[in-house]
GROMACS .gro file of N, CA and C in nm:
model
  513
    1MET      N    1   9.954   9.736  10.295
    1MET     CA    2  10.047   9.619  10.330
    1MET      C    3   9.997   9.550  10.439
    2VAL      N    4  10.027   9.426  10.420
    2VAL     CA    5  10.032   9.334  10.518
    2VAL      C    6  10.175   9.281  10.567
    3TYR      N    7  10.248   9.266  10.661
    3TYR     CA    8  10.331   9.229  10.662
    3TYR      C    9  10.351   9.084  10.803
    4PRO      N   10  10.409   8.981  10.800
    4PRO     CA   11  10.410   8.870  10.913
    4PRO      C   12  10.462   8.981  11.008
    5ALA      N   13  10.478   8.968  11.130
    5ALA     CA   14  10.512   9.066  11.264
    5ALA      C   15  10.699   9.033  11.259
    6ALA      N   16  10.750   8.905  11.229
    6ALA     CA   17  10.878   8.852  11.186
    6ALA      C   18  10.941   8.897  11.072
    7GLU      N   19  10.916   8.932  10.967
    7GLU     CA   20  10.950   8.979  10.834
    7GLU      C   21  10.980   9.165  10.899
    8ALA      N   22  10.851   9.181  10.990
    8ALA     CA   23  10.866   9.350  10.952
    8ALA      C   24  10.970   9.404  11.086
    9ARG      N   25  11.009   9.303  11.169
    9ARG     CA   26  11.127   9.324  11.299
    9ARG      C   27  11.265   9.287  11.186
   10ARG      N   28  11.247   9.223  11.118
   10ARG     CA   29  11.387   9.190  11.065
   10ARG      C   30  11.462   9.292  11.027
   11GLY      N   31  11.421   9.418  10.882
   11GLY     CA   32  11.474   9.504  10.847
   11GLY      C   33  11.565   9.513  10.748
   12ALA      N   34  11.626   9.388  10.735
   12ALA     CA   35  11.727   9.381  10.623
   12ALA      C   36  11.662   9.294  10.530
   13GLY      N   37  11.746   9.299  10.435
   13GLY     CA   38  11.685   9.178  10.306
   13GLY      C   39  11.595   9.239  10.207
   14ARG      N   40  11.501   9.177  10.160
   14ARG     CA   41  11.395   9.171  10.067
   14ARG      C   42  11.261   9.149  10.160
   15PRO      N   43  11.206   9.280  10.187
   15PRO     CA   44  11.050   9.218  10.308
   15PRO      C   45  10.987   9.140  10.199
   16SER      N   46  10.957   9.003  10.314
   16SER     CA   47  10.782   8.954  10.234
   16SER      C   48  10.686   9.002  10.272
   17TYR      N   49  10.569   8.971  10.242
   17TYR     CA   50  10.416   9.045  10.294
   17TYR      C   51  10.317   8.924  10.245
   18ASP      N   52  10.233   8.935  10.362
   18ASP     CA   53  10.144   8.874  10.308
   18ASP      C   54   9.991   8.916  10.213
   19LEU      N   55  10.004   9.056  10.202
   19LEU     CA   56   9.919   9.132  10.131
   19LEU      C   57   9.992   9.276  10.112
   20ASN      N   58   9.946   9.283   9.944
   20ASN     CA   59   9.995   9.405   9.900
   20ASN      C   60   9.916   9.482   9.848
   21LEU      N   61   9.860   9.577   9.860
   21LEU     CA   62   9.693   9.617   9.824
   21LEU      C   63   9.747   9.785   9.818
   22ASN      N   64   9.683   9.838   9.663
   22ASN     CA   65   9.705   9.949   9.636
   22ASN      C   66   9.610   9.990   9.573
   23ALA      N   67   9.549  10.147   9.632
   23ALA     CA   68   9.416  10.169   9.527
   23ALA      C   69   9.402  10.289   9.615
   24GLY      N   70   9.325  10.398   9.537
   24GLY     CA   71   9.302  10.505   9.535
   24GLY      C   72   9.228  10.601   9.462
   25PRO      N   73   9.179  10.693   9.470
   25PRO     CA   74   9.124  10.758   9.328
   25PRO      C   75   9.166  10.787   9.237
   26SER      N   76   9.314  10.814   9.239
   26SER     CA   77   9.422  10.816   9.116
   26SER      C   78   9.465  10.719   9.019
   27ARG      N   79   9.402  10.585   9.114
   27ARG     CA   80   9.509  10.461   9.047
   27ARG      C   81   9.401  10.363   9.013
   28GLU      N   82   9.443  10.245   8.929
   28GLU     CA   83   9.356  10.157   8.953
   28GLU      C   84   9.391  10.070   9.082
   29PRO      N   85   9.335   9.971   9.109
   29PRO     CA   86   9.362   9.876   9.241
   29PRO      C   87   9.448   9.780   9.192
   30HIS      N   88   9.580   9.761   9.260
   30HIS     CA   89   9.655   9.662   9.237
   30HIS      C   90   9.649   9.570   9.386
   31VAL      N   91   9.671   9.436   9.355
   31VAL     CA   92   9.654   9.341   9.433
   31VAL      C   93   9.803   9.233   9.394
   32SER      N   94   9.864   9.196   9.517
   32SER     CA   95   9.974   9.106   9.551
   32SER      C   96   9.969   9.059   9.654
   33PHE      N   97  10.013   8.926   9.641
   33PHE     CA   98  10.046   8.825   9.778
   33PHE      C   99  10.182   8.769   9.741
   34ASP      N  100  10.249   8.820   9.645
   34ASP     CA  101  10.392   8.757   9.654
   34ASP      C  102  10.467   8.863   9.645
   35ALA      N  103  10.576   8.893   9.732
   35ALA     CA  104  10.692   8.993   9.726
   35ALA      C  105  10.777   8.983   9.568
   36ALA      N  106  10.806   8.892   9.539
   36ALA     CA  107  10.905   8.822   9.420
   36ALA      C  108  10.822   8.857   9.282
   37GLU      N  109  10.709   8.926   9.301
   37GLU     CA  110  10.605   8.990   9.215
   37GLU      C  111  10.649   9.119   9.186
   38GLU      N  112  10.706   9.192   9.297
   38GLU     CA  113  10.707   9.327   9.294
   38GLU      C  114  10.860   9.379   9.299
   39PRO      N  115  10.876   9.510   9.259
   39PRO     CA  116  11.029   9.571   9.302
   39PRO      C  117  11.053   9.596   9.441
   40ALA      N  118  11.168   9.519   9.498
   40ALA     CA  119  11.180   9.541   9.654
   40ALA      C  120  11.208   9.648   9.656
   41HIS      N  121  11.253   9.790   9.610
   41HIS     CA  122  11.243   9.901   9.700
   41HIS      C  123  11.109   9.945   9.782
   42TRP      N  124  10.954   9.890   9.678
   42TRP     CA  125  10.853   9.957   9.728
   42TRP      C  126  10.878   9.929   9.913
   43PHE      N  127  10.891   9.785   9.898
   43PHE     CA  128  10.857   9.769  10.063
   43PHE      C  129  10.985   9.824  10.154
   44VAL      N  130  11.110   9.811  10.137
   44VAL     CA  131  11.205   9.864  10.228
   44VAL      C  132  11.156   9.988  10.252
   45LEU      N  133  11.122  10.092  10.166
   45LEU     CA  134  11.067  10.226  10.168
   45LEU      C  135  10.945  10.212  10.257
   46ASP      N  136  10.862  10.125  10.230
   46ASP     CA  137  10.718  10.166  10.301
   46ASP      C  138  10.784  10.115  10.447
   47LEU      N  139  10.853   9.989  10.475
   47LEU     CA  140  10.887   9.984  10.631
   47LEU      C  141  10.966  10.050  10.702
   48ALA      N  142  11.034  10.134  10.629
   48ALA     CA  143  11.137  10.264  10.675
   48ALA      C  144  11.064  10.359  10.727
   49VAL      N  145  10.964  10.403  10.626
   49VAL     CA  146  10.849  10.493  10.635
   49VAL      C  147  10.758  10.490  10.764
   50VAL      N  148  10.700  10.377  10.781
   50VAL     CA  149  10.604  10.334  10.898
   50VAL      C  150  10.709  10.323  11.053
   51ARG      N  151  10.830  10.281  11.035
   51ARG     CA  152  10.896  10.278  11.157
   51ARG      C  153  10.922  10.420  11.238
   52THR      N  154  10.951  10.498  11.134
   52THR     CA  155  10.958  10.632  11.170
   52THR      C  156  10.851  10.728  11.153
   53ALA      N  157  10.720  10.692  11.117
   53ALA     CA  158  10.633  10.807  11.102
   53ALA      C  159  10.470  10.697  11.152
   54GLY      N  160  10.510  10.620  11.206
   54GLY     CA  161  10.368  10.511  11.191
   54GLY      C  162  10.298  10.562  11.341
   55VAL      N  163  10.173  10.520  11.334
   55VAL     CA  164  10.090  10.518  11.459
   55VAL      C  165  10.058  10.357  11.501
   56ARG      N  166  10.092  10.384  11.592
   56ARG     CA  167  10.062  10.254  11.665
   56ARG      C  168   9.934  10.216  11.683
   57LEU      N  169   9.868  10.105  11.675
   57LEU     CA  170   9.709  10.124  11.684
   57LEU      C  171   9.731   9.952  11.809
   58GLN      N  172   9.858   9.888  11.819
   58GLN     CA  173   9.846   9.794  11.895
   58GLN      C  174   9.958   9.776  11.903
   59GLY      N  175  10.019   9.683  11.997
   59GLY     CA  176  10.127   9.613  12.003
   59GLY      C  177  10.260   9.703  12.081
   60PRO      N  178  10.388   9.685  12.027
   60PRO     CA  179  10.470   9.757  12.040
   60PRO      C  180  10.497   9.902  11.973
   61PRO      N  181  10.535  10.031  12.004
   61PRO     CA  182  10.582  10.134  11.904
   61PRO      C  183  10.637  10.083  11.745
   62PRO      N  184  10.606  10.188  11.666
   62PRO     CA  185  10.667  10.149  11.543
   62PRO      C  186  10.823  10.097  11.526
   63GLU      N  187  10.886  10.201  11.583
   63GLU     CA  188  11.017  10.199  11.612
   63GLU      C  189  11.070  10.081  11.683
   64ARG      N  190  10.982   9.967  11.759
   64ARG     CA  191  11.016   9.835  11.791
   64ARG      C  192  10.954   9.759  11.708
   65ALA      N  193  10.843   9.770  11.627
   65ALA     CA  194  10.787   9.682  11.560
   65ALA      C  195  10.847   9.657  11.451
   66PHE      N  196  10.902   9.769  11.384
   66PHE     CA  197  10.983   9.731  11.256
   66PHE      C  198  11.137   9.777  11.225
   67GLY      N  199  11.207   9.702  11.191
   67GLY     CA  200  11.361   9.682  11.174
   67GLY      C  201  11.389   9.801  11.069
   68ASP      N  202  11.515   9.881  11.126
   68ASP     CA  203  11.594   9.935  11.043
   68ASP      C  204  11.683   9.886  10.950
   69PRO      N  205  11.609   9.875  10.840
   69PRO     CA  206  11.728   9.833  10.724
   69PRO      C  207  11.880   9.894  10.738
   70GLY      N  208  11.855  10.049  10.762
   70GLY     CA  209  12.029  10.100  10.754
   70GLY      C  210  11.985  10.197  10.653
   71ARG      N  211  12.074  10.284  10.671
   71ARG     CA  212  12.070  10.443  10.565
   71ARG      C  213  12.141  10.375  10.456
   72PRO      N  214  12.260  10.311  10.423
   72PRO     CA  215  12.290  10.244  10.293
   72PRO      C  216  12.161  10.207  10.192
   73VAL      N  217  12.098  10.093  10.289
   73VAL     CA  218  11.995  10.033  10.197
   73VAL      C  219  11.895  10.102  10.163
   74LEU      N  220  11.840  10.213  10.269
   74LEU     CA  221  11.743  10.288  10.194
   74LEU      C  222  11.761  10.388  10.111
   75LEU      N  223  11.894  10.420  10.111
   75LEU     CA  224  11.968  10.518  10.003
   75LEU      C  225  11.938  10.425   9.853
   76GLN      N  226  11.975  10.343   9.878
   76GLN     CA  227  11.978  10.221   9.728
   76GLN      C  228  11.842  10.229   9.716
   77ALA      N  229  11.743  10.203   9.816
   77ALA     CA  230  11.558  10.171   9.770
   77ALA      C  231  11.579  10.323   9.692
   78LEU      N  232  11.601  10.423   9.750
   78LEU     CA  233  11.546  10.580   9.675
   78LEU      C  234  11.578  10.540   9.546
   79VAL      N  235  11.748  10.519   9.517
   79VAL     CA  236  11.757  10.525   9.390
   79VAL      C  237  11.680  10.447   9.273
   80GLU      N  238  11.674  10.344   9.312
   80GLU     CA  239  11.591  10.198   9.266
   80GLU      C  240  11.433  10.268   9.249
   81SER      N  241  11.370  10.350   9.325
   81SER     CA  242  11.257  10.435   9.305
   81SER      C  243  11.257  10.523   9.197
   82ILE      N  244  11.336  10.582   9.201
   82ILE     CA  245  11.345  10.714   9.133
   82ILE      C  246  11.389  10.657   8.974
   83ALA      N  247  11.471  10.526   8.954
   83ALA     CA  248  11.473  10.454   8.851
   83ALA      C  249  11.380  10.422   8.773
   84TRP      N  250  11.275  10.323   8.903
   84TRP     CA  251  11.137  10.286   8.849
   84TRP      C  252  11.056  10.412   8.794
   85HIS      N  253  11.033  10.487   8.890
   85HIS     CA  254  10.944  10.618   8.837
   85HIS      C  255  10.982  10.675   8.709
   86ALA      N  256  11.125  10.719   8.667
   86ALA     CA  257  11.176  10.741   8.537
   86ALA      C  258  11.139  10.682   8.430
   87HIS      N  259  11.142  10.543   8.463
   87HIS     CA  260  11.096  10.415   8.327
   87HIS      C  261  10.946  10.341   8.317
   88SER      N  262  10.890  10.377   8.420
   88SER     CA  263  10.733  10.294   8.417
   88SER      C  264  10.666  10.378   8.372
   89PRO      N  265  10.568  10.324   8.279
   89PRO     CA  266  10.456  10.397   8.191
   89PRO      C  267  10.336  10.414   8.333
   90GLN      N  268  10.375  10.322   8.428
   90GLN     CA  269  10.260  10.329   8.541
   90GLN      C  270  10.243  10.487   8.601
   91ALA      N  271  10.405  10.539   8.593
   91ALA     CA  272  10.431  10.651   8.705
   91ALA      C  273  10.384  10.789   8.643
   92ARG      N  274  10.289  10.847   8.756
   92ARG     CA  275  10.264  10.999   8.687
   92ARG      C  276  10.390  11.078   8.687
   93TRP      N  277  10.360  11.193   8.595
   93TRP     CA  278  10.521  11.283   8.573
   93TRP      C  279  10.494  11.335   8.718
   94ASP      N  280  10.389  11.397   8.800
   94ASP     CA  281  10.424  11.470   8.903
   94ASP      C  282  10.479  11.373   9.040
   95ASP      N  283  10.465  11.233   9.015
   95ASP     CA  284  10.517  11.189   9.113
   95ASP      C  285  10.648  11.155   9.122
   96VAL      N  286  10.729  11.133   8.996
   96VAL     CA  287  10.813  11.163   8.964
   96VAL      C  288  10.927  11.227   9.009
   97VAL      N  289  10.875  11.348   8.989
   97VAL     CA  290  10.898  11.487   9.054
   97VAL      C  291  10.898  11.485   9.190
   98LEU      N  292  10.819  11.507   9.270
   98LEU     CA  293  10.773  11.485   9.393
   98LEU      C  294  10.873  11.364   9.491
   99ASN      N  295  10.823  11.249   9.397
   99ASN     CA  296  10.882  11.166   9.499
   99ASN      C  297  11.066  11.156   9.485
  100ALA      N  298  11.129  11.225   9.387
  100ALA     CA  299  11.280  11.273   9.389
  100ALA      C  300  11.305  11.370   9.477
  101CYS      N  301  11.218  11.481   9.488
  101CYS     CA  302  11.227  11.579   9.631
  101CYS      C  303  11.212  11.545   9.736
  102ARG      N  304  11.130  11.401   9.810
  102ARG     CA  305  11.151  11.353   9.879
  102ARG      C  306  11.265  11.245   9.956
  103ALA      N  307  11.280  11.198   9.828
  103ALA     CA  308  11.406  11.099   9.859
  103ALA      C  309  11.539  11.240   9.871
  104TRP      N  310  11.562  11.345   9.798
  104TRP     CA  311  11.611  11.418   9.822
  104TRP      C  312  11.653  11.472   9.952
  105ARG      N  313  11.519  11.512  10.024
  105ARG     CA  314  11.531  11.530  10.161
  105ARG      C  315  11.576  11.449  10.285
  106PHE      N  316  11.537  11.333  10.244
  106PHE     CA  317  11.572  11.228  10.314
  106PHE      C  318  11.714  11.203  10.316
  107ALA      N  319  11.794  11.176  10.213
  107ALA     CA  320  11.916  11.222  10.210
  107ALA      C  321  12.013  11.298  10.278
  108VAL      N  322  11.934  11.437  10.278
  108VAL     CA  323  11.986  11.558  10.317
  108VAL      C  324  11.985  11.523  10.486
  109GLU      N  325  11.852  11.514  10.510
  109GLU     CA  326  11.819  11.541  10.649
  109GLU      C  327  11.757  11.385  10.743
  110GLY      N  328  11.749  11.320  10.654
  110GLY     CA  329  11.687  11.165  10.741
  110GLY      C  330  11.565  11.193  10.775
  111ILE      N  331  11.483  11.238  10.692
  111ILE     CA  332  11.320  11.294  10.727
  111ILE      C  333  11.257  11.214  10.622
  112TRP      N  334  11.141  11.158  10.653
  112TRP     CA  335  11.060  11.124  10.558
  112TRP      C  336  10.956  11.227  10.551
  113ASN      N  337  10.840  11.288  10.486
  113ASN     CA  338  10.762  11.345  10.466
  113ASN      C  339  10.637  11.308  10.358
  114ALA      N  340  10.532  11.390  10.362
  114ALA     CA  341  10.468  11.411  10.209
  114ALA      C  342  10.529  11.450  10.092
  115LYS      N  343  10.478  11.400   9.990
  115LYS     CA  344  10.528  11.482   9.875
  115LYS      C  345  10.518  11.608   9.879
  116ASP      N  346  10.410  11.665   9.855
  116ASP     CA  347  10.374  11.841   9.892
  116ASP      C  348  10.483  11.915   9.934
  117GLU      N  349  10.500  11.841  10.091
  117GLU     CA  350  10.634  11.893  10.191
  117GLU      C  351  10.753  11.905  10.116
  118ALA      N  352  10.756  11.781  10.078
  118ALA     CA  353  10.916  11.756   9.980
  118ALA      C  354  10.908  11.845   9.885
  119GLY      N  355  10.857  11.900   9.840
  119GLY     CA  356  10.834  11.940   9.687
  119GLY      C  357  10.859  12.112   9.791
  120ARG      N  358  10.796  12.187   9.899
  120ARG     CA  359  10.823  12.288   9.894
  120ARG      C  360  10.986  12.309   9.961
  121TRP      N  361  11.007  12.193  10.010
  121TRP     CA  362  11.150  12.150  10.085
  121TRP      C  363  11.254  12.162   9.950
  122ALA      N  364  11.236  12.115   9.897
  122ALA     CA  365  11.319  12.164   9.765
  122ALA      C  366  11.336  12.270   9.677
  123LEU      N  367  11.197  12.337   9.655
  123LEU     CA  368  11.217  12.458   9.614
  123LEU      C  369  11.307  12.548   9.680
  124GLN      N  370  11.290  12.523   9.821
  124GLN     CA  371  11.395  12.660   9.905
  124GLN      C  372  11.549  12.594   9.920
  125ARG      N  373  11.565  12.489   9.833
  125ARG     CA  374  11.708  12.468   9.817
  125ARG      C  375  11.754  12.451   9.671
  126GLY      N  376  11.725  12.524   9.582
  126GLY     CA  377  11.790  12.522   9.426
  126GLY      C  378  11.691  12.399   9.345
  127ALA      N  379  11.586  12.325   9.376
  127ALA     CA  380  11.530  12.258   9.286
  127ALA      C  381  11.472  12.348   9.150
  128PRO      N  382  11.421  12.302   9.022
  128PRO     CA  383  11.430  12.386   8.923
  128PRO      C  384  11.242  12.388   8.951
  129ALA      N  385  11.253  12.551   9.000
  129ALA     CA  386  11.129  12.577   9.048
  129ALA      C  387  10.976  12.582   8.955
  130ASP      N  388  10.998  12.589   8.809
  130ASP     CA  389  10.925  12.556   8.702
  130ASP      C  390  10.879  12.402   8.717
  131LEU      N  391  10.935  12.313   8.721
  131LEU     CA  392  10.943  12.170   8.735
  131LEU      C  393  10.848  12.141   8.878
  132VAL      N  394  10.898  12.201   8.977
  132VAL     CA  395  10.823  12.166   9.138
  132VAL      C  396  10.714  12.241   9.144
  133GLN      N  397  10.712  12.340   9.092
  133GLN     CA  398  10.551  12.410   9.111
  133GLN      C  399  10.458  12.342   9.035
  134ALA      N  400  10.513  12.313   8.873
  134ALA     CA  401  10.388  12.249   8.796
  134ALA      C  402  10.355  12.080   8.875
  135ALA      N  403  10.452  12.036   8.947
  135ALA     CA  404  10.417  11.901   8.994
  135ALA      C  405  10.335  11.957   9.093
  136LEU      N  406  10.359  12.028   9.180
  136LEU     CA  407  10.275  12.062   9.308
  136LEU      C  408  10.165  12.103   9.267
  137ALA      N  409  10.132  12.186   9.170
  137ALA     CA  410   9.963  12.179   9.140
  137ALA      C  411   9.921  12.101   9.044
  138ALA      N  412   9.974  12.040   8.965
  138ALA     CA  413   9.965  11.901   8.923
  138ALA      C  414   9.851  11.795   8.991
  139ARG      N  415   9.970  11.758   9.135
  139ARG     CA  416   9.930  11.699   9.268
  139ARG      C  417   9.794  11.733   9.305
  140ALA      N  418   9.783  11.892   9.329
  140ALA     CA  419   9.659  11.970   9.414
  140ALA      C  420   9.553  11.955   9.272
  141GLY      N  421   9.519  11.905   9.194
  141GLY     CA  422   9.442  11.900   9.112
  141GLY      C  423   9.422  12.002   9.016
  142GLN      N  424   9.545  12.105   8.961
  142GLN     CA  425   9.533  12.217   8.893
  142GLN      C  426   9.581  12.165   8.714
  143ALA      N  427   9.542  12.266   8.672
  143ALA     CA  428   9.574  12.232   8.517
  143ALA      C  429   9.751  12.230   8.515
  144ALA      N  430   9.829  12.142   8.463
  144ALA     CA  431   9.970  12.186   8.429
  144ALA      C  432   9.992  12.064   8.335
  145GLY      N  433  10.064  12.114   8.258
  145GLY     CA  434  10.118  12.063   8.137
  145GLY      C  435  10.229  11.956   8.166
  146ARG      N  436  10.246  11.860   8.114
  146ARG     CA  437  10.359  11.772   8.170
  146ARG      C  438  10.479  11.810   8.106
  147PRO      N  439  10.573  11.834   8.180
  147PRO     CA  440  10.689  11.906   8.152
  147PRO      C  441  10.795  11.805   8.053
  148ASP      N  442  10.878  11.906   7.990
  148ASP     CA  443  10.965  11.828   7.900
  148ASP      C  444  11.025  11.690   7.937
  149ALA      N  445  11.047  11.594   7.891
  149ALA     CA  446  11.093  11.460   7.928
  149ALA      C  447  11.260  11.492   7.963
  150ALA      N  448  11.299  11.564   7.891
  150ALA     CA  449  11.443  11.589   7.919
  150ALA      C  450  11.460  11.628   8.089
  151ALA      N  451  11.400  11.765   8.122
  151ALA     CA  452  11.353  11.821   8.240
  151ALA      C  453  11.334  11.730   8.339
  152LEU      N  454  11.244  11.620   8.348
  152LEU     CA  455  11.204  11.533   8.426
  152LEU      C  456  11.332  11.450   8.440
  153ALA      N  457  11.405  11.407   8.363
  153ALA     CA  458  11.544  11.285   8.333
  153ALA      C  459  11.648  11.364   8.404
  154ALA      N  460  11.691  11.463   8.398
  154ALA     CA  461  11.776  11.571   8.430
  154ALA      C  462  11.723  11.565   8.583
  155PHE      N  463  11.664  11.618   8.641
  155PHE     CA  464  11.613  11.630   8.770
  155PHE      C  465  11.691  11.511   8.864
  156GLY      N  466  11.587  11.369   8.785
  156GLY     CA  467  11.618  11.265   8.833
  156GLY      C  468  11.726  11.215   8.861
  157ALA      N  469  11.809  11.245   8.754
  157ALA     CA  470  11.957  11.242   8.767
  157ALA      C  471  12.022  11.300   8.870
  158GLN      N  472  12.016  11.428   8.874
  158GLN     CA  473  12.060  11.514   8.969
  158GLN      C  474  12.040  11.462   9.096
  159VAL      N  475  11.906  11.420   9.144
  159VAL     CA  476  11.900  11.346   9.277
  159VAL      C  477  11.940  11.214   9.269
  160THR      N  478  11.946  11.172   9.174
  160THR     CA  479  12.064  11.023   9.207
  160THR      C  480  12.165  11.042   9.253
  161ALA      N  481  12.239  11.159   9.139
  161ALA     CA  482  12.353  11.203   9.198
  161ALA      C  483  12.388  11.197   9.369
  162ARG      N  484  12.323  11.284   9.405
  162ARG     CA  485  12.331  11.300   9.520
  162ARG      C  486  12.292  11.217   9.640
  163LEU      N  487  12.167  11.110   9.618
  163LEU     CA  488  12.199  10.993   9.669
  163LEU      C  489  12.283  10.926   9.696
  164ARG      N  490  12.359  10.882   9.557
  164ARG     CA  491  12.486  10.799   9.530
  164ARG      C  492  12.624  10.861   9.630
  165ALA      N  493  12.589  10.995   9.651
  165ALA     CA  494  12.694  11.092   9.697
  165ALA      C  495  12.676  11.063   9.862
  166ALA      N  496  12.544  11.074   9.893
  166ALA     CA  497  12.516  11.079  10.075
  166ALA      C  498  12.569  10.923  10.076
  167THR      N  499  12.537  10.834   9.983
  167THR     CA  500  12.564  10.700  10.014
  167THR      C  501  12.729  10.687  10.043
  168GLN      N  502  12.814  10.751   9.963
  168GLN     CA  503  12.933  10.732   9.951
  168GLN      C  504  13.008  10.833  10.066
  169ALA      N  505  12.946  10.919  10.113
  169ALA     CA  506  12.954  10.976  10.250
  169ALA      C  507  12.942  10.896  10.359
  170GLY      N  508  12.843  10.800  10.381
  170GLY     CA  509  12.825  10.716  10.496
  170GLY      C  510  12.907  10.613  10.502
  171ALA      N  511  13.005  10.560  10.393
  171ALA     CA  512  13.061  10.480  10.384
  171ALA      C  513  13.218  10.474  10.448
   0.00000   0.00000   0.00000
């Protein structure tokens, strides 16, 4: 992602960018120059993660370079992310599970972390072990069959309910 500095500092509203480039060994490259073409939740979450976990190469530290959209905005973006993962044919099923785990951890502890770590965290808190262990195995490249769609939907709904409860608790 390439954001104009003023846009990155703003922290509120729908972020715009100069370049969105997604590529990697497990995905088709995707390039966009127009934020209106993409769901806004991606960029709200990207900026929040960079703000708290980014590494400064030059300029101000990430917590000053990137604005804070606030917890309610982040929780809503996570709800939208879970919905996107649940309904997008582009989403890998293991990402559906592990992104939900990451969202849950953020709602509880305010911590952003890697998908694998979030999955292990969720296992310690009563997440469906078969579902999360299979997602962790799939992410590690081990054979893991796709879980039942109802199990995926149920877990996504549980985490969404937790995110909404966290939003209400903060209101």
